[in-house]
Coordinates of C-alpha atoms in Angstrom, one line a residue:
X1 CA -28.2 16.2 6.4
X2 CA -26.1 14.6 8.9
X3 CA -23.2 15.9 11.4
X4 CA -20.6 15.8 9.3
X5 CA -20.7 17.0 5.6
X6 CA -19.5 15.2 2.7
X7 CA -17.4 17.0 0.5
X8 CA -13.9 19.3 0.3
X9 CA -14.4 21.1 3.5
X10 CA -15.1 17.7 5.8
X11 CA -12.4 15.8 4.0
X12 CA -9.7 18.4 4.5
X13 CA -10.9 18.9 8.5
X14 CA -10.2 15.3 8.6
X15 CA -6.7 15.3 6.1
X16 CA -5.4 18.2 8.3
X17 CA -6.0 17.1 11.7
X18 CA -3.2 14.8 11.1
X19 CA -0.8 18.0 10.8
X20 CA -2.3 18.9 14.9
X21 CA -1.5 15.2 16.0
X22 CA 1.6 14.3 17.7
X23 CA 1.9 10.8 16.5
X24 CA 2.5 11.9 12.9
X25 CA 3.8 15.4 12.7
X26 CA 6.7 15.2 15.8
X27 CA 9.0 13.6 13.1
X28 CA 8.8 15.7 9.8
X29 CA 12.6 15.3 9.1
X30 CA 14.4 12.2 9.3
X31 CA 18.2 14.5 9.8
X32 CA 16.8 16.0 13.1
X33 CA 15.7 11.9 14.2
X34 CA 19.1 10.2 14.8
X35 CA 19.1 7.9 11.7
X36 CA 22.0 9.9 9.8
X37 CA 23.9 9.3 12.9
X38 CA 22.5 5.2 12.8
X39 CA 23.2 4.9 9.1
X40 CA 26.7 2.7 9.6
X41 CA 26.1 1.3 12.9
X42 CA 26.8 -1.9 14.3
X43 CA 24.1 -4.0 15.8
X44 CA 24.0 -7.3 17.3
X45 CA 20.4 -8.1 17.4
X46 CA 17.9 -11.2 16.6
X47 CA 14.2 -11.1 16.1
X48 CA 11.6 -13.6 16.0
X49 CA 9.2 -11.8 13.7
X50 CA 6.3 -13.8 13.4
X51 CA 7.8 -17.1 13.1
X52 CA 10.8 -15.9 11.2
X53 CA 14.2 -15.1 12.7
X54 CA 16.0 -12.2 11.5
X55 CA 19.4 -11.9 12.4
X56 CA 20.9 -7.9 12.0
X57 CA 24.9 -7.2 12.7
X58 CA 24.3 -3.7 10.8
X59 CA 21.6 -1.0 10.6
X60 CA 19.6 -1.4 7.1
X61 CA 20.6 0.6 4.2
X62 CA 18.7 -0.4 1.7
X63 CA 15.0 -0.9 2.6
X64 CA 12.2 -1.6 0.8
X65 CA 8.8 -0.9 1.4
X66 CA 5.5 -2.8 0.1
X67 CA 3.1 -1.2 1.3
X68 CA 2.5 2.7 2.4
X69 CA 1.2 1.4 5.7
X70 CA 5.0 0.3 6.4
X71 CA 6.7 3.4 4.5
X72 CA 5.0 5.9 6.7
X73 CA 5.9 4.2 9.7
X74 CA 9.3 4.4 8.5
X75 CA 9.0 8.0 7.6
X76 CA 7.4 8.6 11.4
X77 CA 10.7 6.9 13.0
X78 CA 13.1 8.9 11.1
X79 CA 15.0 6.8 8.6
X80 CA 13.6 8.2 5.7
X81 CA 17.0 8.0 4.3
X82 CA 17.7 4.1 4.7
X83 CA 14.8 3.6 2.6
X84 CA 15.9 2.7 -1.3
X85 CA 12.2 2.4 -2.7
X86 CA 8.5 2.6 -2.2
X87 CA 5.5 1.0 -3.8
X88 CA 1.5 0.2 -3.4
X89 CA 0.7 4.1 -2.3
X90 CA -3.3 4.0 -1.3
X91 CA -3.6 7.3 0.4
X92 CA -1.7 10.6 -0.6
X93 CA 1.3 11.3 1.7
X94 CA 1.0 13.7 4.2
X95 CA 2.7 17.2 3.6
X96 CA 5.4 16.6 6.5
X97 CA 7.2 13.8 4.1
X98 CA 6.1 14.6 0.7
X99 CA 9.9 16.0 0.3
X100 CA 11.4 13.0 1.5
X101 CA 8.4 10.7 -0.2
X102 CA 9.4 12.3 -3.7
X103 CA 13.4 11.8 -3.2
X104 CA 12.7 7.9 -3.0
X105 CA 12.2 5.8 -6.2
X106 CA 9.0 4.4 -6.5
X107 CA 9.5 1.0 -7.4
X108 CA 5.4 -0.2 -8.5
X109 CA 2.4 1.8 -7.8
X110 CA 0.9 -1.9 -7.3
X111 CA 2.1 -4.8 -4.8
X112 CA 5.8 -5.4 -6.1
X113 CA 6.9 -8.5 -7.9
X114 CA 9.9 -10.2 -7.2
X115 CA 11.9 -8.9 -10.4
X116 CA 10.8 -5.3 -9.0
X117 CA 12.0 -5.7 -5.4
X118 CA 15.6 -7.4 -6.8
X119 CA 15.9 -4.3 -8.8
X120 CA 16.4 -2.1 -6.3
X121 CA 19.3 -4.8 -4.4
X122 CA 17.5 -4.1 -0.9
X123 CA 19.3 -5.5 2.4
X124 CA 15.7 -4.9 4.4
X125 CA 11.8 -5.2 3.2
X126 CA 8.8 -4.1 5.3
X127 CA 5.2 -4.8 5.2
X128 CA 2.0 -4.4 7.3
X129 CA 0.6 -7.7 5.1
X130 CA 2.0 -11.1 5.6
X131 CA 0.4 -11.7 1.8
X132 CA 2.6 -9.4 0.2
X133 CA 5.0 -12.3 0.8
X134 CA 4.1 -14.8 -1.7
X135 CA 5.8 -15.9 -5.2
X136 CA 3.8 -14.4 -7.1
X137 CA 4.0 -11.2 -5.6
X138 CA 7.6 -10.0 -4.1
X139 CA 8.6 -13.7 -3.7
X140 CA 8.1 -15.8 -0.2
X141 CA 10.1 -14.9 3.0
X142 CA 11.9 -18.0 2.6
X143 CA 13.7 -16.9 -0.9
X144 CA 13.8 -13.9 0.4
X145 CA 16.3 -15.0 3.6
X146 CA 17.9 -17.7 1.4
X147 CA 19.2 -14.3 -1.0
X148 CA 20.3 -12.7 2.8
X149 CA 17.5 -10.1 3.2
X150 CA 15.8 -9.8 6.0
X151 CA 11.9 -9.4 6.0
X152 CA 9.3 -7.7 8.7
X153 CA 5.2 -8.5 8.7
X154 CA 3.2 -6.7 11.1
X155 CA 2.7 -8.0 14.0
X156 CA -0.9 -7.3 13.9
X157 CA -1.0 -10.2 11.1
X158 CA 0.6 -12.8 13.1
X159 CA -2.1 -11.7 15.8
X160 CA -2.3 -15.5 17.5
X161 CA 1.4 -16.3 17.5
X162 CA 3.2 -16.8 20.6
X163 CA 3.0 -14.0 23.2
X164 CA 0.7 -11.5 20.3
X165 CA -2.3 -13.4 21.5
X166 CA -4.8 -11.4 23.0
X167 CA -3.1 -8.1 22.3
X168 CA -4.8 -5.4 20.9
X169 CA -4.0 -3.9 17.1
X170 CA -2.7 -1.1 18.8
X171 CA -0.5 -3.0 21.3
X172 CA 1.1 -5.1 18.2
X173 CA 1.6 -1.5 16.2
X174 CA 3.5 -0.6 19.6
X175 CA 5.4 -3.8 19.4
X176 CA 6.0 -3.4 15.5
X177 CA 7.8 0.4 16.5
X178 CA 9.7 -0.8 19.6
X179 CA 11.2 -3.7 17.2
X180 CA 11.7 -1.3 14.2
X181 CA 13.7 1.1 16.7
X182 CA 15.8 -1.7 17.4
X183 CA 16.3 -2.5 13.6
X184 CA 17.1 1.0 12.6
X185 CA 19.0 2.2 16.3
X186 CA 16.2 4.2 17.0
X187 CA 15.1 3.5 19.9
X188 CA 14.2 7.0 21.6
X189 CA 12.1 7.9 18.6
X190 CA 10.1 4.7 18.8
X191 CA 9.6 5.1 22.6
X192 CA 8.3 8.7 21.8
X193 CA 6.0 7.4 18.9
X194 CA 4.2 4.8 21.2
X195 CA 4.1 7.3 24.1
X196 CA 1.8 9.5 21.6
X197 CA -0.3 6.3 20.8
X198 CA -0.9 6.1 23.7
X199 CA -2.0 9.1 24.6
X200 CA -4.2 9.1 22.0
X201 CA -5.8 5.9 23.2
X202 CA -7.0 7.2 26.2
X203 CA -8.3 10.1 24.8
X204 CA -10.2 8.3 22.8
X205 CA -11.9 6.0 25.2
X206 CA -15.6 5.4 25.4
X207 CA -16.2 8.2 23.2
X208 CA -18.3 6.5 20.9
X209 CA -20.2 4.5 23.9
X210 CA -23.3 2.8 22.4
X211 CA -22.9 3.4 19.1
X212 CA -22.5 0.7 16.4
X213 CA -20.5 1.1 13.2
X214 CA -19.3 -0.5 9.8
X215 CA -16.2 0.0 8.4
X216 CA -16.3 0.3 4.9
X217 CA -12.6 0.0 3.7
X218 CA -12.7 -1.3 -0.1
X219 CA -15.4 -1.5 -2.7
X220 CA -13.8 -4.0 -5.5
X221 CA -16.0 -4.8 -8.8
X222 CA -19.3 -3.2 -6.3
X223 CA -18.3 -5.7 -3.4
X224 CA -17.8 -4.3 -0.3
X225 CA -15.1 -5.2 2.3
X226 CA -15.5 -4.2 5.5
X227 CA -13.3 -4.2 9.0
X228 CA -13.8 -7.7 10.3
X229 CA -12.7 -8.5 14.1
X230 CA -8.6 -8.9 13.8
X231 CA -7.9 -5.6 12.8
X232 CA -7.3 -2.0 13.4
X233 CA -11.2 -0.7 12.8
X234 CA -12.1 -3.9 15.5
X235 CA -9.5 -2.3 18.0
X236 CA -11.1 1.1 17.5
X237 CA -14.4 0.4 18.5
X238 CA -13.2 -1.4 21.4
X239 CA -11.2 1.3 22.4
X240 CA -14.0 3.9 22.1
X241 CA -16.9 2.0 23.5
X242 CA -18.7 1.4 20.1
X243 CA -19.7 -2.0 18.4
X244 CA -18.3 -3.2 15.1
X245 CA -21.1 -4.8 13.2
X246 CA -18.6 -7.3 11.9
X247 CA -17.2 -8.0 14.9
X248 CA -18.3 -11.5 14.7
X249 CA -16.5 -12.1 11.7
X250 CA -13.2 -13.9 12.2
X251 CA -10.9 -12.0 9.3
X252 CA -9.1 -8.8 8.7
X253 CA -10.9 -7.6 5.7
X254 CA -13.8 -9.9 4.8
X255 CA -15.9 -9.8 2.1
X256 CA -19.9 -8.6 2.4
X257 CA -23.0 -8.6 0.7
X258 CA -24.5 -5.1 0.9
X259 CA -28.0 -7.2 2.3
X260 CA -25.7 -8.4 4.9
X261 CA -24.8 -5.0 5.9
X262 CA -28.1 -3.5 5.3
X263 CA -29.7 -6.0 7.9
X264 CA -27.1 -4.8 10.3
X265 CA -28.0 -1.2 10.2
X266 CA -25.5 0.8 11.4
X267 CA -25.4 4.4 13.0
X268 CA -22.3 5.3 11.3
X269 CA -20.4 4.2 8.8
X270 CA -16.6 5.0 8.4
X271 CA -15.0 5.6 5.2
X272 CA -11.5 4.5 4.3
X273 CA -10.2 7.0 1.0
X274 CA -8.5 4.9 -1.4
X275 CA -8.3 7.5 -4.0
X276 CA -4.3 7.3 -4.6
X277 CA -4.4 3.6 -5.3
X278 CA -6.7 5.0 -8.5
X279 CA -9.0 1.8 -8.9
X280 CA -12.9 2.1 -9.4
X281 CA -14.3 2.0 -5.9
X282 CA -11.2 3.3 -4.1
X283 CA -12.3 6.7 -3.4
X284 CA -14.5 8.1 -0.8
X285 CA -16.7 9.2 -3.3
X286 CA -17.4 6.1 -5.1
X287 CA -18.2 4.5 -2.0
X288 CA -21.1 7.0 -1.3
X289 CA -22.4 7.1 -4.7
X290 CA -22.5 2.9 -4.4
X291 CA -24.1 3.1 -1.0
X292 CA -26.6 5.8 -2.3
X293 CA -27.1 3.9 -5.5
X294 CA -27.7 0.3 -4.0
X295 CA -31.4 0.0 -3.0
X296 CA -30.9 -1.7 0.6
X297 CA -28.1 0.5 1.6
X298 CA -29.7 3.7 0.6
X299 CA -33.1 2.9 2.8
X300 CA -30.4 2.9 6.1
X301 CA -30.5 6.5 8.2
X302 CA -26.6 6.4 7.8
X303 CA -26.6 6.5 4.5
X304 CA -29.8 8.8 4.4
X305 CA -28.3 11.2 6.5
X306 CA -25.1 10.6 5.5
X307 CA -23.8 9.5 8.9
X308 CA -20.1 9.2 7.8
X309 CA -16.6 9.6 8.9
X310 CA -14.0 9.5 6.3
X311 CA -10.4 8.8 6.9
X312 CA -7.4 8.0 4.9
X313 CA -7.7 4.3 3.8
X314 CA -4.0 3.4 4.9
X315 CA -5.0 4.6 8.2
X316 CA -7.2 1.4 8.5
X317 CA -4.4 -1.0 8.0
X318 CA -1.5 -1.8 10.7
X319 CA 0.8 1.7 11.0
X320 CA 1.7 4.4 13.4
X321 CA -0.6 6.3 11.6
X322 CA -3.7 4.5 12.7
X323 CA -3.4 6.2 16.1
X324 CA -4.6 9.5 14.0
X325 CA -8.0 7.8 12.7
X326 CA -8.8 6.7 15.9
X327 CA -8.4 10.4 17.0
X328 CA -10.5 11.3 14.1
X329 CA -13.6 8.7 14.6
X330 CA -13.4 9.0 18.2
X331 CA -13.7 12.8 18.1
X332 CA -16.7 12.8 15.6
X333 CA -18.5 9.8 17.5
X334 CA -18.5 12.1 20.8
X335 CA -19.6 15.3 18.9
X336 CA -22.8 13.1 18.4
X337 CA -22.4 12.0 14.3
X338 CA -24.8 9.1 15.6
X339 CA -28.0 11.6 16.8
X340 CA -30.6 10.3 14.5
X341 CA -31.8 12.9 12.2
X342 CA -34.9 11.3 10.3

């Protein structure tokens, strides 16, 4: 059996850490966070968010989310109550913002469409993925600004623009919440927020020295995808002194064969839980059962001793709460999850 058990007990240890870690529990009501105060202020402020200028005279009001990447951000910053609807939940909410989660309309459990995202009249939409912003999904940035909303894309996606090159994930998540704090008059809480990330980097580093490691974030129709170089899981490893298998791969969230991954052989694999977004493959679960199923995958010592770390699948993706799983992975990688067992 390996170091850390699959099942109720090991996914809880892991879903309730997050209630121990500064980064996400500091701000569990938006009242006590300054953006009541915000909520008809004045701002003269201009933004060149990846290629796109966004001009801002007033705090939003009306925000939308598309993505639960970018609603928890919003959620850790305070401004629960500028946000007018949600949509694309992958990963249940933690138990700090459920009340304030529950008292915001839900506008799509899926990416939003244009008609969706007009319904709710937002001044403000936010999301970790630059693809999210297409016409056949909530329509492109360009419609949007020509209607007089303002859009925001991770900064993690527009990785090789201007001065983002050669940051880290974690340095552009910084940048997204120092330009958020601006947006919403928030400033102090955003300092605070990337004062705990980092913190929590350097904790975590070299932890995981010498070990190598997949990151198994999606399994669509029994295909896997799996942390490429760009992203969050990349940053990880860098941080903690491991090696991403993919890390030659030049994309966010490739797609792999299971033979390419099997020849690979890693020590440990992480887990991302899907199981809110409700499709076949999403949860943690599924993913074992597939890698236990799969007759390359199931000869590997990871998956024979079941070498894994799971963590909340929207953790994986750009937001403040990625500073939790790589509290999480580092802290498992150093208690020695890798220690061959067969």
């Amino acid at each position: 059996m390996g170091k850390i058990r699959i099942g109720g007990k090991a996914l809880a240890v892991v879903m309730g850490t997050a209630l121990s870690i500064g980064v996400l529990s500091a701000c569990s009501n938006s009242e006590t966070n300054g953006a009541s105060d915000s909520s008809a202020e004045e701002i003269n402020l201009t933004i060149d968010n990846c290629g796109f200028e966004l001009n801002f005279s007033t705090v939003p009001q009306r925000t939308v989310t598309l993505e639960q990447a970018s609603t928890d951000t919003l959620f850790a910053l305070g401004v629960a109550d500028h946000i007018a609807g949600t949509s694309n939940q992958k990963t249940t909410v933690l138990p700090e913002y459920a009340e304030a989660y529950n008292k915001i309309p839900v506008l799509a459990e899926k990416p939003l469409t244009s008609e969706q995202l007009r319904s709710a009249d937002p001044d403000f939409v936010v999301s970790p993925f630059e693809s999210f912003f297409t016409a056949d999904n909530a329509g492109t940035r360009e419609e949007l600004k020509e209607l007089g909303v303002n859009s925001y894309v991770s900064n993690v996606e527009c990785r090789d623009y201007k001065d983002n090159k050669g940051k880290t994930a974690f340095e552009l998540i910084a940048k997204d919440l120092e330009e958020l704090g601006k947006i919403y008059a928030v400033e102090s809480r955003a300092k605070e927020l990337i004062a705990e990330q980092e913190t929590a980097i350097k904790a975590a580093e070299n932890k995981g020295k010498g070990t190598s490691i997949l990151y198994l974030y999606s399994l669509y129709k029994g295909t896997p995808y799996v942390a490429g170089n760009t992203g969050v899981g990349q940053a990880i490893s860098d941080i903690t002194g491991s090696k991403n298998v993919m890390e030659k791969v030049n994309d966010l969230w490739p797609e792999v064969g299971w033979e390419a991954i099997a020849d690979l052989n890693p020590d440990v694999i992480v887990i991302g839980d899907l199981k809110e977004r409700g499709a076949p493959g999403d949860s943690y679960e599924d993913k074992i059962e597939a890698m236990k199923a799969d007759p390359v995958m199931s000869k590997l010592d990871a998956v024979k001793n079941e070498r894994f770390i799971i963590v909340p699948g929207v953790e994986l993706d750009a937001t403040v709460r990625s500073a939790h799983a790589l509290t999480v992975i580092s802290d498992e990688l150093q208690s020695g999850i890798a220690t061959k067992t067969s």
